[in-house]
Amino acid sequence: VIISFARMNRILEIDLDNECAVVQPGVVNLDISLAVEADGYFYAPDPSSQKACTIGGNVSENAGGPHTLAYGVTTNHVLGMECVLPDGTVFETGGRSFDTAEGYDLTGLLVGSEGTMVLVTKVIVRLMRKPELVKTMLAIYDRPEDAGATVAEITARAITPVAVEMMDGV
């Protein structure tokens, strides 16, 4: 038996007020970013195949990409899903924000389950605002210790007293 979601390829809703989009599993990853680019948003998970891979596949595999280090993998950007169990029962997980779900994190459990538990028929993905500025730098070091010291110094400067105070309260 082969189940294909290739024809379920529509972006059903873009909700910029809640910074999310509702999509079908056959939507190509990059198409989400292209749909919201003019509004200053993007969809962060960016596998190297993002021009061809679909959201359903990304959810199934918990796909990542170059943005993973800064933004996390697919599970960090899936807010909710519509799922179908083997007996045909349809249910939803999550919602339009991470704060709406109560109880167990079923969305987190199902993202990356490779289709072994449910078939995903709708996905609510989180949209991110484009960074105001992106700069790429290259630093060349003779010793790994020097590179590590630089990273430690940058990190120490990035954590302001206000941020430290906020972290203490967590």
PDB file of C-alpha atoms in Angstrom:
ATOM      1  CA  VAL A   1       0.000   0.000   0.000  1.00  0.00           C
ATOM      2  CA  ILE A   2       1.341   3.421  -0.945  1.00  0.00           C
ATOM      3  CA  ILE A   3      -0.174   6.562   0.510  1.00  0.00           C
ATOM      4  CA  SER A   4       0.736   9.747  -1.314  1.00  0.00           C
ATOM      5  CA  PHE A   5       0.016  13.256  -0.107  1.00  0.00           C
ATOM      6  CA  ALA A   6       1.393  14.894  -3.264  1.00  0.00           C
ATOM      7  CA  ARG A   7      -2.015  16.331  -4.174  1.00  0.00           C
ATOM      8  CA  MET A   8      -2.577  17.718  -0.670  1.00  0.00           C
ATOM      9  CA  ASN A   9      -0.289  20.635  -1.492  1.00  0.00           C
ATOM     10  CA  ARG A  10      -2.125  23.774  -0.451  1.00  0.00           C
ATOM     11  CA  ILE A  11      -1.322  26.463   2.050  1.00  0.00           C
ATOM     12  CA  LEU A  12      -4.732  26.663   3.710  1.00  0.00           C
ATOM     13  CA  GLU A  13      -4.195  29.772   5.823  1.00  0.00           C
ATOM     14  CA  ILE A  14      -1.547  32.320   6.681  1.00  0.00           C
ATOM     15  CA  ASP A  15      -2.198  33.889  10.086  1.00  0.00           C
ATOM     16  CA  LEU A  16       0.383  36.624  10.628  1.00  0.00           C
ATOM     17  CA  ASP A  17      -1.358  37.851  13.794  1.00  0.00           C
ATOM     18  CA  ASN A  18      -0.508  34.502  15.418  1.00  0.00           C
ATOM     19  CA  GLU A  19       2.674  34.042  13.345  1.00  0.00           C
ATOM     20  CA  CYS A  20       1.614  30.695  11.919  1.00  0.00           C
ATOM     21  CA  ALA A  21       0.403  29.014   8.760  1.00  0.00           C
ATOM     22  CA  VAL A  22      -1.900  26.031   8.265  1.00  0.00           C
ATOM     23  CA  VAL A  23      -0.653  23.774   5.480  1.00  0.00           C
ATOM     24  CA  GLN A  24      -1.322  20.385   3.953  1.00  0.00           C
ATOM     25  CA  PRO A  25       1.446  17.760   4.110  1.00  0.00           C
ATOM     26  CA  GLY A  26       2.263  17.962   0.397  1.00  0.00           C
ATOM     27  CA  VAL A  27       3.283  21.642   0.559  1.00  0.00           C
ATOM     28  CA  VAL A  28       6.907  22.096  -0.468  1.00  0.00           C
ATOM     29  CA  ASN A  29       8.973  23.462   2.426  1.00  0.00           C
ATOM     30  CA  LEU A  30      10.333  26.496   0.576  1.00  0.00           C
ATOM     31  CA  ASP A  31       6.864  27.506  -0.641  1.00  0.00           C
ATOM     32  CA  ILE A  32       5.908  28.547   2.898  1.00  0.00           C
ATOM     33  CA  SER A  33       8.811  30.999   3.125  1.00  0.00           C
ATOM     34  CA  LEU A  34       8.067  32.296  -0.364  1.00  0.00           C
ATOM     35  CA  ALA A  35       4.399  32.857   0.560  1.00  0.00           C
ATOM     36  CA  VAL A  36       5.250  35.065   3.561  1.00  0.00           C
ATOM     37  CA  GLU A  37       8.513  36.631   2.380  1.00  0.00           C
ATOM     38  CA  ALA A  38       6.902  39.950   1.360  1.00  0.00           C
ATOM     39  CA  ASP A  39       5.464  40.278   4.872  1.00  0.00           C
ATOM     40  CA  GLY A  40       8.893  39.897   6.490  1.00  0.00           C
ATOM     41  CA  TYR A  41       8.478  36.293   7.680  1.00  0.00           C
ATOM     42  CA  PHE A  42       9.991  32.895   6.897  1.00  0.00           C
ATOM     43  CA  TYR A  43       9.635  29.238   7.867  1.00  0.00           C
ATOM     44  CA  ALA A  44      12.852  28.343   9.705  1.00  0.00           C
ATOM     45  CA  PRO A  45      13.421  24.594   9.127  1.00  0.00           C
ATOM     46  CA  ASP A  46      15.432  24.455   5.920  1.00  0.00           C
ATOM     47  CA  PRO A  47      16.661  21.014   4.895  1.00  0.00           C
ATOM     48  CA  SER A  48      19.110  21.098   2.001  1.00  0.00           C
ATOM     49  CA  SER A  49      16.299  19.703  -0.157  1.00  0.00           C
ATOM     50  CA  GLN A  50      13.849  22.461   0.838  1.00  0.00           C
ATOM     51  CA  LYS A  51      13.070  23.227  -2.814  1.00  0.00           C
ATOM     52  CA  ALA A  52      11.634  19.729  -3.212  1.00  0.00           C
ATOM     53  CA  CYS A  53      10.888  18.234   0.225  1.00  0.00           C
ATOM     54  CA  THR A  54       7.414  18.500   1.680  1.00  0.00           C
ATOM     55  CA  ILE A  55       6.165  19.486   5.101  1.00  0.00           C
ATOM     56  CA  GLY A  56       4.691  16.018   5.610  1.00  0.00           C
ATOM     57  CA  GLY A  57       8.114  14.472   5.060  1.00  0.00           C
ATOM     58  CA  ASN A  58       9.787  17.086   7.253  1.00  0.00           C
ATOM     59  CA  VAL A  59       7.322  16.345  10.057  1.00  0.00           C
ATOM     60  CA  SER A  60       7.749  12.604   9.626  1.00  0.00           C
ATOM     61  CA  GLU A  61      11.536  12.821   9.834  1.00  0.00           C
ATOM     62  CA  ASN A  62      11.855  15.853  12.160  1.00  0.00           C
ATOM     63  CA  ALA A  63      14.036  17.418   9.474  1.00  0.00           C
ATOM     64  CA  GLY A  64      16.652  20.080  10.133  1.00  0.00           C
ATOM     65  CA  GLY A  65      19.053  22.097   8.029  1.00  0.00           C
ATOM     66  CA  PRO A  66      21.529  24.955   8.300  1.00  0.00           C
ATOM     67  CA  HIS A  67      19.127  27.037  10.424  1.00  0.00           C
ATOM     68  CA  THR A  68      18.988  24.225  12.998  1.00  0.00           C
ATOM     69  CA  LEU A  69      21.744  25.722  15.121  1.00  0.00           C
ATOM     70  CA  ALA A  70      19.909  29.008  15.473  1.00  0.00           C
ATOM     71  CA  TYR A  71      16.255  27.986  15.305  1.00  0.00           C
ATOM     72  CA  GLY A  72      15.937  24.254  16.004  1.00  0.00           C
ATOM     73  CA  VAL A  73      14.521  21.392  13.958  1.00  0.00           C
ATOM     74  CA  THR A  74      10.992  20.816  12.658  1.00  0.00           C
ATOM     75  CA  THR A  75       9.521  19.859  16.040  1.00  0.00           C
ATOM     76  CA  ASN A  76      10.395  23.340  17.314  1.00  0.00           C
ATOM     77  CA  HIS A  77       8.196  24.854  14.590  1.00  0.00           C
ATOM     78  CA  VAL A  78       5.155  22.582  14.488  1.00  0.00           C
ATOM     79  CA  LEU A  79       2.418  24.051  16.671  1.00  0.00           C
ATOM     80  CA  GLY A  80      -0.303  21.530  15.893  1.00  0.00           C
ATOM     81  CA  MET A  81      -1.452  18.814  13.507  1.00  0.00           C
ATOM     82  CA  GLU A  82      -4.486  17.012  12.200  1.00  0.00           C
ATOM     83  CA  CYS A  83      -3.786  13.276  12.328  1.00  0.00           C
ATOM     84  CA  VAL A  84      -5.452  10.050  11.222  1.00  0.00           C
ATOM     85  CA  LEU A  85      -5.084   6.819  13.198  1.00  0.00           C
ATOM     86  CA  PRO A  86      -4.976   3.394  11.493  1.00  0.00           C
ATOM     87  CA  ASP A  87      -8.681   2.855  12.303  1.00  0.00           C
ATOM     88  CA  GLY A  88      -9.608   6.105  10.508  1.00  0.00           C
ATOM     89  CA  THR A  89     -10.102   8.212  13.629  1.00  0.00           C
ATOM     90  CA  VAL A  90      -9.186  11.853  12.987  1.00  0.00           C
ATOM     91  CA  PHE A  91      -7.857  13.988  15.850  1.00  0.00           C
ATOM     92  CA  GLU A  92      -5.946  17.211  16.358  1.00  0.00           C
ATOM     93  CA  THR A  93      -2.946  18.033  18.512  1.00  0.00           C
ATOM     94  CA  GLY A  94      -1.650  21.388  19.681  1.00  0.00           C
ATOM     95  CA  GLY A  95      -3.023  24.669  18.405  1.00  0.00           C
ATOM     96  CA  ARG A  96      -1.944  28.024  17.021  1.00  0.00           C
ATOM     97  CA  SER A  97       0.658  28.602  19.714  1.00  0.00           C
ATOM     98  CA  PHE A  98       2.788  26.506  22.035  1.00  0.00           C
ATOM     99  CA  ASP A  99       0.732  27.797  24.979  1.00  0.00           C
ATOM    100  CA  THR A 100      -2.635  26.399  23.804  1.00  0.00           C
ATOM    101  CA  ALA A 101      -1.891  22.717  24.286  1.00  0.00           C
ATOM    102  CA  GLU A 102      -2.844  21.068  27.556  1.00  0.00           C
ATOM    103  CA  GLY A 103      -1.664  17.715  28.835  1.00  0.00           C
ATOM    104  CA  TYR A 104       0.883  15.577  27.030  1.00  0.00           C
ATOM    105  CA  ASP A 105       2.869  16.988  24.122  1.00  0.00           C
ATOM    106  CA  LEU A 106       1.367  14.730  21.461  1.00  0.00           C
ATOM    107  CA  THR A 107       2.613  17.003  18.694  1.00  0.00           C
ATOM    108  CA  GLY A 108       6.196  16.585  19.913  1.00  0.00           C
ATOM    109  CA  LEU A 109       5.703  12.839  20.235  1.00  0.00           C
ATOM    110  CA  LEU A 110       4.368  12.443  16.690  1.00  0.00           C
ATOM    111  CA  VAL A 111       6.857  14.713  14.904  1.00  0.00           C
ATOM    112  CA  GLY A 112       9.679  12.395  13.865  1.00  0.00           C
ATOM    113  CA  SER A 113       7.667   9.179  14.275  1.00  0.00           C
ATOM    114  CA  GLU A 114       8.145   8.441  10.552  1.00  0.00           C
ATOM    115  CA  GLY A 115       4.491   7.635   9.921  1.00  0.00           C
ATOM    116  CA  THR A 116       4.505   4.663  12.288  1.00  0.00           C
ATOM    117  CA  MET A 117       1.819   6.113  14.574  1.00  0.00           C
ATOM    118  CA  VAL A 118      -0.396   8.378  12.464  1.00  0.00           C
ATOM    119  CA  LEU A 119      -0.816   9.930   9.051  1.00  0.00           C
ATOM    120  CA  VAL A 120      -0.584  13.717   9.189  1.00  0.00           C
ATOM    121  CA  THR A 121      -3.154  15.526   7.048  1.00  0.00           C
ATOM    122  CA  LYS A 122      -2.724  19.126   8.223  1.00  0.00           C
ATOM    123  CA  VAL A 123       0.106  20.985   9.958  1.00  0.00           C
ATOM    124  CA  ILE A 124       0.159  24.306  11.796  1.00  0.00           C
ATOM    125  CA  VAL A 125       3.667  25.698  11.446  1.00  0.00           C
ATOM    126  CA  ARG A 126       5.259  28.602  13.266  1.00  0.00           C
ATOM    127  CA  LEU A 127       6.426  31.528  11.156  1.00  0.00           C
ATOM    128  CA  MET A 128       9.428  33.581  12.189  1.00  0.00           C
ATOM    129  CA  ARG A 129      10.170  37.236  11.535  1.00  0.00           C
ATOM    130  CA  LYS A 130      13.129  37.725   9.243  1.00  0.00           C
ATOM    131  CA  PRO A 131      16.175  38.984  11.114  1.00  0.00           C
ATOM    132  CA  GLU A 132      16.781  42.694  10.675  1.00  0.00           C
ATOM    133  CA  LEU A 133      20.386  42.044   9.798  1.00  0.00           C
ATOM    134  CA  VAL A 134      22.425  39.014   8.845  1.00  0.00           C
ATOM    135  CA  LYS A 135      26.196  39.120   8.673  1.00  0.00           C
ATOM    136  CA  THR A 136      28.566  36.329   7.844  1.00  0.00           C
ATOM    137  CA  MET A 137      32.060  36.383   9.250  1.00  0.00           C
ATOM    138  CA  LEU A 138      35.101  34.198   8.763  1.00  0.00           C
ATOM    139  CA  ALA A 139      37.745  33.807  11.436  1.00  0.00           C
ATOM    140  CA  ILE A 140      40.804  31.635  10.973  1.00  0.00           C
ATOM    141  CA  TYR A 141      42.666  30.254  13.976  1.00  0.00           C
ATOM    142  CA  ASP A 142      45.895  28.319  14.320  1.00  0.00           C
ATOM    143  CA  ARG A 143      44.733  26.490  17.449  1.00  0.00           C
ATOM    144  CA  PRO A 144      41.308  25.150  18.504  1.00  0.00           C
ATOM    145  CA  GLU A 145      41.848  26.660  21.958  1.00  0.00           C
ATOM    146  CA  ASP A 146      41.977  30.163  20.453  1.00  0.00           C
ATOM    147  CA  ALA A 147      38.713  29.556  18.566  1.00  0.00           C
ATOM    148  CA  GLY A 148      37.073  28.285  21.756  1.00  0.00           C
ATOM    149  CA  ALA A 149      38.247  31.328  23.705  1.00  0.00           C
ATOM    150  CA  THR A 150      36.726  33.628  21.096  1.00  0.00           C
ATOM    151  CA  VAL A 151      33.379  31.831  21.236  1.00  0.00           C
ATOM    152  CA  ALA A 152      33.416  32.002  25.054  1.00  0.00           C
ATOM    153  CA  GLU A 153      34.150  35.737  24.972  1.00  0.00           C
ATOM    154  CA  ILE A 154      31.394  36.456  22.435  1.00  0.00           C
ATOM    155  CA  THR A 155      28.935  34.418  24.488  1.00  0.00           C
ATOM    156  CA  ALA A 156      29.932  36.193  27.705  1.00  0.00           C
ATOM    157  CA  ARG A 157      29.396  39.602  26.086  1.00  0.00           C
ATOM    158  CA  ALA A 158      26.039  38.527  24.596  1.00  0.00           C
ATOM    159  CA  ILE A 159      24.655  37.713  28.054  1.00  0.00           C
ATOM    160  CA  THR A 160      23.850  41.097  29.518  1.00  0.00           C
ATOM    161  CA  PRO A 161      23.117  41.678  33.241  1.00  0.00           C
ATOM    162  CA  VAL A 162      19.393  41.941  32.363  1.00  0.00           C
ATOM    163  CA  ALA A 163      19.480  38.559  30.591  1.00  0.00           C
ATOM    164  CA  VAL A 164      21.298  36.981  33.550  1.00  0.00           C
ATOM    165  CA  GLU A 165      18.696  38.396  35.920  1.00  0.00           C
ATOM    166  CA  MET A 166      15.901  37.000  33.742  1.00  0.00           C
ATOM    167  CA  MET A 167      17.582  33.567  33.618  1.00  0.00           C
ATOM    168  CA  ASP A 168      17.907  33.528  37.416  1.00  0.00           C
ATOM    169  CA  GLY A 169      14.146  33.862  37.689  1.00  0.00           C
ATOM    170  CA  VAL A 170      13.501  30.822  35.463  1.00  0.00           C
TER     171      VAL A 170
END
